[in-house]
Short mmCIF file of C-alpha atoms and ligand atoms in Angstrom, two decimals:
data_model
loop_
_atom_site.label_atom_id
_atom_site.label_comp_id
_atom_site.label_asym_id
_atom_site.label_seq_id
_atom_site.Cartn_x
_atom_site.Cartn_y
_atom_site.Cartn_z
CA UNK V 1 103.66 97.14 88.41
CA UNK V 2 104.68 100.44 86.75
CA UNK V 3 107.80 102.22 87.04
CA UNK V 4 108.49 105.92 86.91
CA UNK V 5 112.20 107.42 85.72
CA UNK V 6 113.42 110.64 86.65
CA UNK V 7 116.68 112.64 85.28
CA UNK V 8 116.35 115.43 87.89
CA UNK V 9 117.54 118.89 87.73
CA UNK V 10 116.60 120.39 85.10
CA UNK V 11 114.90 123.90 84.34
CA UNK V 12 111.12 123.28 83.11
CA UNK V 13 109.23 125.97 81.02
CA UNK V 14 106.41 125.99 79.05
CA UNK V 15 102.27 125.59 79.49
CA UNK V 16 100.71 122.90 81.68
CA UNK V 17 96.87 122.77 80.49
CA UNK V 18 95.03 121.12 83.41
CA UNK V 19 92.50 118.41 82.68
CA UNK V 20 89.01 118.12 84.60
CA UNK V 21 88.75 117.19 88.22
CA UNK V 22 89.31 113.93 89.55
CA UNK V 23 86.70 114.06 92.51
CA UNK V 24 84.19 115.66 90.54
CA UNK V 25 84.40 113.32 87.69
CA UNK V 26 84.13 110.43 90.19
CA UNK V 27 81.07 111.42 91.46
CA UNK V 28 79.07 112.39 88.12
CA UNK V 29 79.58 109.43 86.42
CA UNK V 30 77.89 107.88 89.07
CA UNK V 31 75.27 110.23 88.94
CA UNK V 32 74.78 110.09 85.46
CA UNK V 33 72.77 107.09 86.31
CA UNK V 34 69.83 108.99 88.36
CA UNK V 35 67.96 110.09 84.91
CA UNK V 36 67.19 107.00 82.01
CA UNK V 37 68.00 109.88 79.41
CA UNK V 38 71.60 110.62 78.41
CA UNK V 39 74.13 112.61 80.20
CA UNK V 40 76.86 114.21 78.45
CA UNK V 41 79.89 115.23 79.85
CA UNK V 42 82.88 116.98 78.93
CA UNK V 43 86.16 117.42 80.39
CA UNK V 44 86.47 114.02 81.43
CA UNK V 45 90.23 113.22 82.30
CA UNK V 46 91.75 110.02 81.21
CA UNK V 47 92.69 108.55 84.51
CA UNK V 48 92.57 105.32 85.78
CA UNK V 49 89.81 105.49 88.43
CA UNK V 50 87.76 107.14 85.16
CA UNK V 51 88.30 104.04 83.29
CA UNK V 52 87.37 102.00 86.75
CA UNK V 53 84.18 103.72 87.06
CA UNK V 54 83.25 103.01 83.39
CA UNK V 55 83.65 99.64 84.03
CA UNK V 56 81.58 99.34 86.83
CA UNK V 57 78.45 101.39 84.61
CA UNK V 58 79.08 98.78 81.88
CA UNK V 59 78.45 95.92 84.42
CA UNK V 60 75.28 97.88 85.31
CA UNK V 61 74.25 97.83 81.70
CA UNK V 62 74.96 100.99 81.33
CA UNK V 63 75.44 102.11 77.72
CA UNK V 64 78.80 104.36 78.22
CA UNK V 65 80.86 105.91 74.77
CA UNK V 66 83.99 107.83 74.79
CA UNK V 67 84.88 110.50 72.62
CA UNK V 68 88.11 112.57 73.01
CA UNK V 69 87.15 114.33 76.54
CA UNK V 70 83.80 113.87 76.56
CA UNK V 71 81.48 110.97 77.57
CA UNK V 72 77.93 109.57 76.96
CA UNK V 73 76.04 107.66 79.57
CA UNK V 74 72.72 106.81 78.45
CA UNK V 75 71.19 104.05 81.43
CA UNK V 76 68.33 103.21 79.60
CA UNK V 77 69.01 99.18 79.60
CA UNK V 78 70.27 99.40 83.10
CA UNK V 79 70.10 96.59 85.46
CA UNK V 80 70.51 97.01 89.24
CA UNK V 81 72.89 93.98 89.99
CA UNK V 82 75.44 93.52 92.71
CA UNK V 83 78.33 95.37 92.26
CA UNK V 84 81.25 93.01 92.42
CA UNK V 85 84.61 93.25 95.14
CA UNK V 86 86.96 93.50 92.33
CA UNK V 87 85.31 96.80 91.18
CA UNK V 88 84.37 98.70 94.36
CA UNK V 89 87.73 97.97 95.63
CA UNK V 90 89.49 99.57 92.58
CA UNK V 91 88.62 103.27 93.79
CA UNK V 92 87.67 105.44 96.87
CA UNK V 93 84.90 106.31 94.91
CA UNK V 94 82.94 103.32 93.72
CA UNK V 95 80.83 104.82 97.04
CA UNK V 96 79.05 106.76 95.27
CA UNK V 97 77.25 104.09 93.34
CA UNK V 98 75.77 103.54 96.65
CA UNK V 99 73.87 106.93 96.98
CA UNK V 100 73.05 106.74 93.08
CA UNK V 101 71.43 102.82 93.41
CA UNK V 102 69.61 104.07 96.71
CA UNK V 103 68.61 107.14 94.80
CA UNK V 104 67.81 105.28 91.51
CA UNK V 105 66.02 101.88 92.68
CA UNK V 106 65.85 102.18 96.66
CA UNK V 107 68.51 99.61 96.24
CA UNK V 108 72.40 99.16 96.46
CA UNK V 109 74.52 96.24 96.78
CA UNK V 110 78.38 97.01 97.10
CA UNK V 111 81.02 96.34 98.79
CA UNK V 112 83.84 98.37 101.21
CA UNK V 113 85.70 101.43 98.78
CA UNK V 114 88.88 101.04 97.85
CA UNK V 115 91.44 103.97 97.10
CA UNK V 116 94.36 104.95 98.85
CA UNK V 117 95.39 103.83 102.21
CA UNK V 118 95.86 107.65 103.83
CA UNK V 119 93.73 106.37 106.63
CA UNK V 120 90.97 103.97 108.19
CA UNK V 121 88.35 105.85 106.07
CA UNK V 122 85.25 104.93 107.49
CA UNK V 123 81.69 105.51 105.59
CA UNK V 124 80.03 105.91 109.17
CA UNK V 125 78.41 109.29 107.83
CA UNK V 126 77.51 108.03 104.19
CA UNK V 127 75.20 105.11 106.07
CA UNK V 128 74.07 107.40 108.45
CA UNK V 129 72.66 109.76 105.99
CA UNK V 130 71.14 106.92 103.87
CA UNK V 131 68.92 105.55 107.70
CA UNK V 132 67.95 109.09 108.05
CA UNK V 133 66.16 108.96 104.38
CA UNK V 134 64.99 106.00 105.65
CA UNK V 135 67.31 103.32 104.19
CA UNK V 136 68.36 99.89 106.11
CA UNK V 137 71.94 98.68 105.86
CA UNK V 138 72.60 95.40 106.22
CA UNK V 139 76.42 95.14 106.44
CA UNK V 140 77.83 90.99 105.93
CA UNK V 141 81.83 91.70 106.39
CA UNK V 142 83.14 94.10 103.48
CA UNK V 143 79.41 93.77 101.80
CA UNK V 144 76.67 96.78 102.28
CA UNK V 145 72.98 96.17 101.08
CA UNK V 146 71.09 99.79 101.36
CA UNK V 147 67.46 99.68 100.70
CA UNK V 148 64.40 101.33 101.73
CA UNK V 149 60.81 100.93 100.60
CA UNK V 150 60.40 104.81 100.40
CA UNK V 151 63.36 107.24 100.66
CA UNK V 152 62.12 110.65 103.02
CA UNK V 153 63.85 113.74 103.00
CA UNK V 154 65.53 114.38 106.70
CA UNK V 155 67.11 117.16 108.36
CA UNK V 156 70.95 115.26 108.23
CA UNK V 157 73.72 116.82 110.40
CA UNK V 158 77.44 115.67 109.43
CA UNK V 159 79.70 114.80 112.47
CA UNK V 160 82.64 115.95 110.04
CA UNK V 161 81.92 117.65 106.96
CA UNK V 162 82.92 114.99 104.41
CA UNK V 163 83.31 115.27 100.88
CA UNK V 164 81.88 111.58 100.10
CA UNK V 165 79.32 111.82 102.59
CA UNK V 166 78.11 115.47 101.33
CA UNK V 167 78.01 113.93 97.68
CA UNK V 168 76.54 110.60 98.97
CA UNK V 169 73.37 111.91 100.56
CA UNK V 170 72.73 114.19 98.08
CA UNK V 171 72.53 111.75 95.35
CA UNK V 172 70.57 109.67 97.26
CA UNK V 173 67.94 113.07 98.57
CA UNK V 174 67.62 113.79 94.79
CA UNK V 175 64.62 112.02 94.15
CA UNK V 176 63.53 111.28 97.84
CA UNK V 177 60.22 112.69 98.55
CA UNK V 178 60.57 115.92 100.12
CA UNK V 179 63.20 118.53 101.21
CA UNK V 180 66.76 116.93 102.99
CA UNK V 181 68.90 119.45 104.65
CA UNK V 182 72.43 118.63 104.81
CA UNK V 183 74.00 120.71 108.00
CA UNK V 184 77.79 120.66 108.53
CA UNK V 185 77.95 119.87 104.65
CA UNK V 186 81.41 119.90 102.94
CA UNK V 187 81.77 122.86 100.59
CA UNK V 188 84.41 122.11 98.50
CA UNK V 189 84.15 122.74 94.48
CA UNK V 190 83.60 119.52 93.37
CA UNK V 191 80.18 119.18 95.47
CA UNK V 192 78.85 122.54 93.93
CA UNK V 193 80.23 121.01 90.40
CA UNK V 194 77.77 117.96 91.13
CA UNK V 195 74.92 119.88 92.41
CA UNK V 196 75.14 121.65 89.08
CA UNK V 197 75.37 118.46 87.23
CA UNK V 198 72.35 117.09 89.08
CA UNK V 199 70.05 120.61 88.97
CA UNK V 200 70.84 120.79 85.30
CA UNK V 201 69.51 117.28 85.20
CA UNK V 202 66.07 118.60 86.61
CA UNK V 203 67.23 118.52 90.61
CA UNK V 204 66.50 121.05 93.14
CA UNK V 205 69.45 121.64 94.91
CA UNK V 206 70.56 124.73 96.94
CA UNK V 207 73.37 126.15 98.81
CA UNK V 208 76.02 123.45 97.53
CA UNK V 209 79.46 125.58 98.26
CA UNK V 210 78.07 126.60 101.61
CA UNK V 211 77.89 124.44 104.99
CA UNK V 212 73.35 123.97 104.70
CA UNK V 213 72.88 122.16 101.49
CA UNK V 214 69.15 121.92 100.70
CA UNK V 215 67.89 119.15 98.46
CA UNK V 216 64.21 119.30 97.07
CA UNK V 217 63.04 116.13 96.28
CA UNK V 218 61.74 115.53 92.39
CA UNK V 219 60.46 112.78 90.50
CA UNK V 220 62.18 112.63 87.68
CA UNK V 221 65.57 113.46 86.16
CA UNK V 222 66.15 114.24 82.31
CA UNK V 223 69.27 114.55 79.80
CA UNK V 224 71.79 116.86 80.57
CA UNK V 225 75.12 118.49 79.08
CA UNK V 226 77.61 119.13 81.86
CA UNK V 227 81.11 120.31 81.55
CA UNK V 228 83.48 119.14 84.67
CA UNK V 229 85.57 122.04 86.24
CA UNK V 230 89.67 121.85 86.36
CA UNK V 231 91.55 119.68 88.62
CA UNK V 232 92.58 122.08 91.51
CA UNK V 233 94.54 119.30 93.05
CA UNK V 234 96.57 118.87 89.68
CA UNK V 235 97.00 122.38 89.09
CA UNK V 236 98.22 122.96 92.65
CA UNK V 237 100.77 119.71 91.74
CA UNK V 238 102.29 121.15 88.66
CA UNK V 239 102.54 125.26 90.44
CA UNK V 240 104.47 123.71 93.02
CA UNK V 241 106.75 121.78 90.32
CA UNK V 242 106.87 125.29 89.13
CA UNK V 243 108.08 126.73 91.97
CA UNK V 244 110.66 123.69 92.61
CA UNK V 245 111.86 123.90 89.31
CA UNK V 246 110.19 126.28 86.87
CA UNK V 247 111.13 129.35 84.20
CA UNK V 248 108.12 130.75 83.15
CA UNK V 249 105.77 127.84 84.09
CA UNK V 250 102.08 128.46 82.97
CA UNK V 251 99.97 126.39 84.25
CA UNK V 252 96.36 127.13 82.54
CA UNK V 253 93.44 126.19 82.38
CA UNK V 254 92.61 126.82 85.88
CA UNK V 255 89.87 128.42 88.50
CA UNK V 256 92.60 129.87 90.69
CA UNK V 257 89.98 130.71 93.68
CA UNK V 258 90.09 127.23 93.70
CA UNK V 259 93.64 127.65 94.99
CA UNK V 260 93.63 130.54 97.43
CA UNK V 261 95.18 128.80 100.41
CA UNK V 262 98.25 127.70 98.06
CA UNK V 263 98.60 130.79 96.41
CA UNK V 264 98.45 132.47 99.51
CA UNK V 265 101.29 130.18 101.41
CA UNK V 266 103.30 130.59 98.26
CA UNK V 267 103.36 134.05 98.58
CA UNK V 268 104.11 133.90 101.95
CA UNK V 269 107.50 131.79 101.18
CA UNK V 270 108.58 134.48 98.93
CA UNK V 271 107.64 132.52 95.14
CA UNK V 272 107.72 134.51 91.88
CA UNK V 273 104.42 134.07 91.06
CA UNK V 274 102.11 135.99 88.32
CA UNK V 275 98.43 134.48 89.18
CA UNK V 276 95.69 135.25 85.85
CA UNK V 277 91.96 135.04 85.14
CA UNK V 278 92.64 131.26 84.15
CA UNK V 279 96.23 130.78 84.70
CA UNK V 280 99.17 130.77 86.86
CA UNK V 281 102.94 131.45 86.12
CA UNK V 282 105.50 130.84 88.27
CA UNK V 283 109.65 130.47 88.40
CA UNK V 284 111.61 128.98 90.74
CA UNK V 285 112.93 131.74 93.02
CA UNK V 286 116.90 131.69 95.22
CA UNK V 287 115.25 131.92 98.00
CA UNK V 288 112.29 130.78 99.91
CA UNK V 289 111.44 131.54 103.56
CA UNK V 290 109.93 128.62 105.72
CA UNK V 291 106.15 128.56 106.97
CA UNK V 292 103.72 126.32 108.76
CA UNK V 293 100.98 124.54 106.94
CA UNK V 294 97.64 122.78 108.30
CA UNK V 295 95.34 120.72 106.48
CA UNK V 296 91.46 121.44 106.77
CA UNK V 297 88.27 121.18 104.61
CA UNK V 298 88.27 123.71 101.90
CA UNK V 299 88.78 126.76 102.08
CA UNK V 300 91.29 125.58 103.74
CA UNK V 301 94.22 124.66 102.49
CA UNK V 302 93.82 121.16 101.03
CA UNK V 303 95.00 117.77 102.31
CA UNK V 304 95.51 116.17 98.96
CA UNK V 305 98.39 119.35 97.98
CA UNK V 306 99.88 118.72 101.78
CA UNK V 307 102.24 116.07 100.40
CA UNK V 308 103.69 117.77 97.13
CA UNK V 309 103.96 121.04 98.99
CA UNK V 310 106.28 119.16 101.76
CA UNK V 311 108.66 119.02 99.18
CA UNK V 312 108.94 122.44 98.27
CA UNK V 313 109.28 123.08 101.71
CA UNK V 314 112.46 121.11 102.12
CA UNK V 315 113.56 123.84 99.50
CA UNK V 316 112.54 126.71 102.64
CA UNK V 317 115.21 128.06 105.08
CA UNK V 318 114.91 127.42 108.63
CA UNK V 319 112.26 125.15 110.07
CA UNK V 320 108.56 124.55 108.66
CA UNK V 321 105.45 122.47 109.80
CA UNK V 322 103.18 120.40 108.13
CA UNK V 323 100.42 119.38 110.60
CA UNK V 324 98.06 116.95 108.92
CA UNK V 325 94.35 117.31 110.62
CA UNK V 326 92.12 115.14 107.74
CA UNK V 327 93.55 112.03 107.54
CA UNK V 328 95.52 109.97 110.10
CA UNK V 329 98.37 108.00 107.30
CA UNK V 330 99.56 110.71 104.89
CA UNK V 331 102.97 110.78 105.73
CA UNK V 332 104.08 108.02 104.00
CA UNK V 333 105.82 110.07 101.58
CA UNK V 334 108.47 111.30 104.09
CA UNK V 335 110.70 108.41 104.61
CA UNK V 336 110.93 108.33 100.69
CA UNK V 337 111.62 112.33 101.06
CA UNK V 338 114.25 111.46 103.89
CA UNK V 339 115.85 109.01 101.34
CA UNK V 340 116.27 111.51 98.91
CA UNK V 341 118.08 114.18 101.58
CA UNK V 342 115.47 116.10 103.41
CA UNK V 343 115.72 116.49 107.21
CA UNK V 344 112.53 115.62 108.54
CA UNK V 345 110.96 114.04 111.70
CA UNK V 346 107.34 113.00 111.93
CA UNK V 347 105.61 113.79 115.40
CA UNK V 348 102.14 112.55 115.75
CA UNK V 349 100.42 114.29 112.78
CA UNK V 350 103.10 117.03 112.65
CA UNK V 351 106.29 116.86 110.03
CA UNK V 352 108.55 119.02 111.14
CA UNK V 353 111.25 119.72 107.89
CA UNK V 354 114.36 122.42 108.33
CA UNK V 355 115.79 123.09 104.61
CA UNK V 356 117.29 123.88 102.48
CA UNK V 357 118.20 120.13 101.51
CA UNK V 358 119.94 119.00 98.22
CA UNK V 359 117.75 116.05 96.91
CA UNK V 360 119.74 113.51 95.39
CA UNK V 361 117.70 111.02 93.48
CA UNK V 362 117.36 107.39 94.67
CA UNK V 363 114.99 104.39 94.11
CA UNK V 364 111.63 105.88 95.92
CA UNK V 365 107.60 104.38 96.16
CA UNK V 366 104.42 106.11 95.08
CA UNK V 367 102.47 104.47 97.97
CA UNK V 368 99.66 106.64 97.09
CA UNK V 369 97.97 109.01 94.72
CA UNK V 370 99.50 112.12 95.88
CA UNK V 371 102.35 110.46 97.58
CA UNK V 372 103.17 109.60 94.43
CA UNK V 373 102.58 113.07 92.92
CA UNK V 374 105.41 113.96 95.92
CA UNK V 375 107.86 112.01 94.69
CA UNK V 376 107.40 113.05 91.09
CA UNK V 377 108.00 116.60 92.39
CA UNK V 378 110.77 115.67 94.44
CA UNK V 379 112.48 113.82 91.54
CA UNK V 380 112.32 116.45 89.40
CA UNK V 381 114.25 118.72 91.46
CA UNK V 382 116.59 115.84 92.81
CA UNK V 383 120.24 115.62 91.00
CA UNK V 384 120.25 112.45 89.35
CA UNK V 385 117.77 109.59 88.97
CA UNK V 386 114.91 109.05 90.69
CA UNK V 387 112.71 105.35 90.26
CA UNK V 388 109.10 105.67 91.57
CA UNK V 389 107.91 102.20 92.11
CA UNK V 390 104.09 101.20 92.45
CA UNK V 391 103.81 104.70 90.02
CA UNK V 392 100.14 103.33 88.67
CA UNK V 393 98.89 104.73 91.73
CA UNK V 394 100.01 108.24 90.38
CA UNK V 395 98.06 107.09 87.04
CA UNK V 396 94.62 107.53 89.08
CA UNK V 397 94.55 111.00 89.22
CA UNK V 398 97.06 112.99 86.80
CA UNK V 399 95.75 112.52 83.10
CA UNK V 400 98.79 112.47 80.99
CA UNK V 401 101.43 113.07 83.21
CA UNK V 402 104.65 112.14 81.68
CA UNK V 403 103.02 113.99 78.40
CA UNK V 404 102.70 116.78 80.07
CA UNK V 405 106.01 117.07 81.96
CA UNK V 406 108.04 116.04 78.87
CA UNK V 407 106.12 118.94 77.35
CA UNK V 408 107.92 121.74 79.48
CA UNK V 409 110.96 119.67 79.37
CA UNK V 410 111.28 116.59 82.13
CA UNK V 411 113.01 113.58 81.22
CA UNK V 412 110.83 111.51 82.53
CA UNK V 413 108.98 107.91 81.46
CA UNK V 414 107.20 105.50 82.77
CA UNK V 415 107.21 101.67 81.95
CA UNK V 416 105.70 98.60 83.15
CA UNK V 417 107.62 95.55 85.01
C1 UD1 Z 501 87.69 113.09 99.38
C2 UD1 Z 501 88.61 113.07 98.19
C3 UD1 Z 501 90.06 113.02 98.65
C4 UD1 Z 501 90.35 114.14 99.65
C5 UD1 Z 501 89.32 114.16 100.77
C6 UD1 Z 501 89.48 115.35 101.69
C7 UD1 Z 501 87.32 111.95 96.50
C8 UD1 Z 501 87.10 110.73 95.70
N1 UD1 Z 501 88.30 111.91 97.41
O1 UD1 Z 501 87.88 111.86 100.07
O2 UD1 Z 501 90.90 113.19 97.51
O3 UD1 Z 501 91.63 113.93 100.22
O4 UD1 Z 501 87.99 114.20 100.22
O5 UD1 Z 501 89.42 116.53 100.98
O6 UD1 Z 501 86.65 112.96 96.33
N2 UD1 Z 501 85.08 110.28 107.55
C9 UD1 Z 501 84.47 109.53 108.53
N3 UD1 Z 501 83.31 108.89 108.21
C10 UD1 Z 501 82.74 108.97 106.99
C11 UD1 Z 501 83.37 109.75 106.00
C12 UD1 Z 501 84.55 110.40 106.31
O7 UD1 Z 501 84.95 109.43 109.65
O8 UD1 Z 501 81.69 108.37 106.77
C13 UD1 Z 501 86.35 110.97 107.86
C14 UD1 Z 501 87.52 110.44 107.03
O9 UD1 Z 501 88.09 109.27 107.58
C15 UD1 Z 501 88.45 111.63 107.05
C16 UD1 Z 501 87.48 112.83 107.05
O10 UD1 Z 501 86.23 112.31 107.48
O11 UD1 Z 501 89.21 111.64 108.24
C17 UD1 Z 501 87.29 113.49 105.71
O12 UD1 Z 501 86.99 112.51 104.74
P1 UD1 Z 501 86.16 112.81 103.43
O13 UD1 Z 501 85.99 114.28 103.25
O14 UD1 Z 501 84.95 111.95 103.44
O15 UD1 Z 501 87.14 112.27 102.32
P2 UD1 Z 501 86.80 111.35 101.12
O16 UD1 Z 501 85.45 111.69 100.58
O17 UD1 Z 501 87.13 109.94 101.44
#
């Protein structure tokens, strides 16, 4: 287990460069597999569930090289195997091996995601789409087999527009014969980063970004160069560290359209806050009013920055809301953030929090990715020491982050027990 230690407190300032996406690096290495040519990509970060997804293409046979932030997948040797428990349950996103494999070979054997525990997370909608493309899954307990003798393309309407089913179907429509139509699609940047990655691999896809995704069907898929775009999710992370405890924060490197619905709710709480072609600066401000937040697909504003912004909104006056409308678990941050001093009381899938609270640090637990990344923000600010336990889960999607931090001057480190 890994252990995080934070001297809170203390005035940060400096630049923040953000690495690539997360959830868009999850799904192309995945879908680096569709061609038998090699697919470069840059901006890779170094996270854990990067590394996890590596491992899975080398037990594939998949020839995969590092270098700095860029990566080389070349599946010419590849071998369709059973993907084993161990791996798939590593990551939310060893899914998408399942849309690739269908895609690829009309064939995937893998078992139930892992990732975090925000929820029952059901892949309802991912199996769905593959049966409309004409796919059968044969489900033994956590195991999935996916196969069809000819994949079709369908007219596929999304009960709820999910990201992993959005990305899913599409890599499994790539190479199906005809057009697929994805109604209800998610539209959130990664997916349009992926359609990119797959159309500069030879795809025909249209409308990713929008809520009708059409997928043309090809034969074939050739070498590619693809560049992955910046982690909104991480940049949101370290703006509202900014905000929490900042002087002159930059955080570059960014695509802040990306971040509209944070920008916009920091703005509405009153945060000094200079926002550039490709960066964003921001100080910690006296005073900050209190406002209501609800999560929603993107544009709106996202679930994954729902638990780092609680904290700055134990730094509001008066009484805020966080209603949480994506997933039915991601509160589990707030009797950590209770522990620390905030005054807040869970209702259903409302936190209600009335600030401002003086955080006083205390022995916390990352109990998931961006729980995790809610602690680290409320440690900063907190007087005194903060211990995140189970902090490898933070180490899945923040590339560097106790480099980075120290950087703009954190005492922070991390250490294994
Ligand atoms: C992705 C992101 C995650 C983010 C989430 C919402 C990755 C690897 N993860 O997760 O960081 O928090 O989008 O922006 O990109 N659902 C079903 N059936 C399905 C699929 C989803 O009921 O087959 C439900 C989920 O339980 C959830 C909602 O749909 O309540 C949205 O989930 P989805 O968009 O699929 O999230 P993930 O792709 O798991």
């Amino acid at each position: 287990m890994k252990i995080m230690e934070i001297e809170g407190n203390r005035e940060l300032s400096g630049t923040i460069r953000i690495s690539g996406a997360k959830n868009a690096t999850v799904a192309l290495i995945p879908a680096a597999i569709l061609t038998d040519e090699e697919a470069t990509i840059c901006n890779i970060p170094e996270i854990t569930d990067t590394e996890a997804l590596c491992d899975i293409l080398k037990e594939l046979n998949v020839d995969v090289k590092r270098a700095s932030e860029s990566i080389i997948i070349n599946p010419k040797n590849m071998q369709n195997i059973e993907i084993d428990e161990k791996y798939s349950k590593k990551l939310r996103a060893s899914y998408y091996f399942m849309g690739a494999l269908l895609g690829k070979y009309k064939k995937a054997v893998l078992y139930f995601p892992g990732g975090c525990s925000i929820g029952a997370r059901p892949i309802d909608l991912h199996l769905k789409g593959f049966e409309a493309l004409g796919a059968t899954v044969t489900n033994e307990k956590n195991k999935y087999i996916v196969e069809a003798k000819e994949l079709k393309g369908a007219n596929i309407y999304l009960d709820i527009a999910s990201v992993g089913a959005t990305i899913n179907i599409m890599l499994a429509a790539v190479k199906a014969k005809g057009t697929t139509v994805i109604d209800n699609a998610a539209k959130e940047p990664e997916i349009v980063n992926v359609a990119t990655f797959l159309n500069n691999m030879g795809a025909r896809i249209s409308g990713a970004g929008t809520s009708t995704i059409k997928i043309e069907g090809v034969d074939y898929l050739h070498k590619c160069f693809h560049e992955v775009i910046p982690d909104r999710i991480e940049a949101g992370t370290y703006i509202i560290i900014g905000a929490l405890c900042g002087k002159n924060i930059k955080v570059d490197n960014i695509i802040p359209e990306h971040i509209d619905s944070l920008l916009s709710k920091l703005e509405e709480i009153g945060t000094d806050v200079e926002v550039g072609a490709d960066y964003v600066l921001i100080s910690k401000s006296d005073h900050y009013k209190s406002t209501n937040i609800k999560t929603l697909v993107y544009p709106g504003f996202p679930t994954d920055l729902q638990q780092p912004f609680s904290v700055l909104l134990t730094q509001c006056e008066g009484k805020s809301k966080v209603t949480e409308t994506i997933f039915e678990n991601r509160f589990m941050h707030i009797p950590y953030l209770k522990d620390l001093g905030a005054d807040v009381t869970v209702k259903n899938q409302t936190a209600t929090i009335i600030g401002p609270s003086k955080l006083k640090g205390t022995s916390v637990v990352a109990t998931d990715l961006r729980a995790g990344a809610s602690m680290v923000a409320a440690g900063l600010l907190a007087e005194g020491k903060t211990t995140i336990t189970n902090a490898e889960h933070i180490l899945r999607g923040y590339e560097q982050i106790v480099e980075k931090l120290t950087s703009v001057g954190a005492k922070i480190s991390i250490k294994e027990i």
